[in-house]
């Protein structure tokens, strides 16, 4: 059992083990186990928090400190930062059940009355807490441990989940009294606190996570096993079968997963959610798209690594058949490119994923996943091109014919596109990549070339970026059409949902009934209360008016009644949207609703309340805090990046955004119910005409060439980084294949040895690395500096704003030194200053606020931030600015004291700057995007500049390398010229001196070799001449003796010896001719030669020899070389003849001829199964007088060697005793 088989067996066993583990987990894990596992983690972490409290209370010094917190500001500030913030445990102290100190403003119990000693669960408006109380006389301290948030609304800032300090998963929820299958949570002393249960459809437990990883590892090891198995099939000489087998396996696995939606239904992973992306059966989710792309890559990499072993046909194809196959291969590349284009198009247009590369910071995890898919797709396209080009090299076509077919096909495609008016040029860029790769493979050795690689990546980045912009534009146009239809609509679905709940609350509101019964009515107070209670938040985007009518239909305050007007609207011009709310028809540019609400008490009608709501102009919609947004509400105002206008009879009636529209419509003309896009003034405008007089225009800034260039640069960098990662993966895989996982095998030196990193490449990499590190350092410093400056600027703005507010407050709210304030005047004051304000009394308790729902929902308590109170009350600071948070939303808040005429603090004004988070993120995001785009452009420019500089620096070395390569002993070698007196000049000077010395040595060597050669030649000539002369001499002597002795058979002997003499003389003539021919080799005439045809002719001569088999393995196809066809034919004839003669008569002859491409040359090997060449004769095999046969001149191999070298080729051999000899010949390819 060999090592590869053992490794494959181990991989297979590991894959089965992972499958068995996953199946076991799936069959044995139950929901009860998930509940118990997470509940134990929750309980354990809760006990840890309790132990912190116990350890703290066990120290009497800490108890003494707690009693002094409300009197010692420094101690209180230290305690808040050191204990409360660090441990996430809130602390409150009381004296006689009255609050002394509060350590947070998230929740503040005003009294501890009713709270028992020890531990218990407490439910507040914003969540669940475990309280721990300890009392000492009249003093008591209460610790609150946040357990689970429970907000009235949920959004990106507010999540109803357990505290992350206690539980990070989101599988559990608080159980009710009637819930079954729950787990009781107890404190560290064993006292029951609360129960938890599993959420519905919980699939993200630790067991499902482990199961997912087991299946993933099983899939990876399974693919490795099948790939290894297919590699074995390739090694046995069946590459096509291996390709089909691996393709079938991967296709079967993917079809099974797609058919049963196994991953999406079994694992709760967002990437398999079709709401994020879905295209068709093969691409039902972004996760399945990723798996499809990875499976395709796995298959293509396998084919790529075996591309030179795959032949389109096992026999020689005719030229016409080769042409047809070449055209079909081109069509395959085109169809694959079109399909990948469609996949890319679907990924962008059929998803909710953001692919806007002009705002890189807005890219989320799914965006980067999509970019990764794009990179892998580009890799797949590159692999397909490489594979098909290599396959086409086996066709019986010359490079000239290949170029002609390629250019002809390109012209045909261009003409067809012009006919159908398709003026896209992407196919030209893609054709450029194919041409470059084809030229590199056909004309060179297809080895790695950094310049060609970088250029290829750049062109692919250009194509990808332009396609991305095109598809994003198509998607944006469709989204803009939806926006136009929303603007045209008179309905606001979110408002209608709120109306249903709002009308029920108003009808049950007892204070409204009291208002109708009261003889003295304060309309302003009533109106403000309605706004505060019902029309803030989302509905604050409506201007609302109220009209109150008595039961008899008369309006309050004896004004003219308009109740009949609304009743007429109900009958004729309004649509009922809820039980009491109606929508007015035929509005344009706004929505208009009204409600007729009967005010009833105990079955008696008190009157009618009419509420009239009209949407504000879009530019005037107040931005209420994002923390109050309800995630259940689908915001229809996603217009921040758009400008739009409403025209009625060509007159502007409403507009919003940065684009300035004309009062009279002179620029835009629409078509009824048609979407028309038009470019004007740097914007792209969508024009939609709803009827003959109404026109809606939605505009967006166009993508500038600078933004497009930045996008190209960004994608270029991403593809380069992706390529670098692939190189690193290949390096590691190579180390694994070589069983070298040591530190030396994975070192940088090993990488450089394996990949032959050139000197110029190292210079380029060093320059780029230096620039990148500098840019990163400068960018980091710039970013930090800008962030700090902007934060300081925000603080200065907040300080300036609150100073103006305080100055105005002192003037407007004080009369004769006395503060005159109520809720109505406070709200009017805040609105006049266009800001949110909170008003606290001197004890830090909230009195008035412009955002009452923050407190009504219990998102924060009605107590001022404790650090603010400490600084303002204890330290008596004149102002305080700090960062606060509600849930996950952080914001700046500024505070200043309100003083009376005696300069005594009577209240505090707080200004929460809710928009600073959005402003900060927008400003910093814009700055970072600009910085990244600029740096991307600089990086690309520096990269190309580095290539240019490196080439200039290494030019002398390249020149010297070329001279070394072209230097030949015995020929005239040109000296190099270098005018500068530097290191290169010294090197060239030594090189020239070496050439002079080499020429002298070459002349002496040539003279010596000639003398030795002539001596050897003379010996051989003498030896060859002596052989026929000896029988001639003996024959003459015998004839002379017969003649003297009058031999009667003299005539017969004379005739016999005459024939022998003639044969010997002809032998002498042949010897003289062969030596003469060798001395004057025929002139080599180089031309384009089809090497396969020459070898076929040689094989044809000897293929009918008895007991002989000649096999030919051609991996070159119809490749042409530079050579002399006559001399090549004679060379191969000599080699095959020698091979045949070297095989013993008692042994079946086998001659194997292999043809392949290697290092930009054609490589031919001819092997036999003969006796081999003895060790003592190996050094003389190419000598002119060498032969292993009993007869012959020994000039055959000498001729072969000289002929091959005259064609700029090489010849060598290796031999084994009694096993055979193999000759290796390399010849230059055409071009």
Coordinates of N, CA and C in Angstrom, one line a residue, residues 443-447 1156-1163 1227-1229:
X443 N 3.0 31.8 -28.5 CA 4.3 32.3 -28.9 C 5.4 32.1 -27.9
X444 N 5.0 31.9 -26.7 CA 6.0 31.7 -25.6 C 5.8 30.4 -24.9
X445 N 6.5 30.3 -23.8 CA 6.3 29.0 -23.0 C 5.2 29.0 -22.0
X446 N 4.4 30.1 -22.1 CA 3.2 30.2 -21.2 C 3.6 30.3 -19.7
X447 N 4.8 30.7 -19.4 CA 5.2 30.9 -18.1 C 4.7 32.2 -17.5
X1156 N 6.0 17.3 -27.1 CA 5.3 18.2 -26.2 C 6.0 19.5 -26.2
X1157 N 5.3 20.5 -25.6 CA 5.8 21.9 -25.5 C 6.5 22.1 -24.2
X1158 N 7.7 22.7 -24.2 CA 8.4 22.9 -23.0 C 9.3 24.1 -23.1
X1159 N 9.1 25.1 -22.3 CA 9.9 26.3 -22.2 C 10.1 27.0 -23.6
X1160 N 9.0 27.3 -24.2 CA 8.9 28.0 -25.5 C 9.6 27.2 -26.7
X1161 N 9.7 25.9 -26.5 CA 10.3 25.0 -27.5 C 9.5 23.7 -27.6
X1162 N 9.7 23.1 -28.8 CA 9.2 21.8 -29.0 C 10.2 20.7 -28.5
X1163 N 9.7 19.8 -27.7 CA 10.5 18.8 -27.1 C 10.1 17.4 -27.7
X1227 N 13.7 21.9 -30.1 CA 13.7 22.8 -31.3 C 12.9 24.0 -31.1
X1228 N 13.3 25.2 -31.6 CA 12.5 26.4 -31.3 C 11.2 26.4 -32.1
X1229 N 10.2 26.9 -31.4 CA 8.9 27.1 -32.0 C 8.8 28.3 -32.9

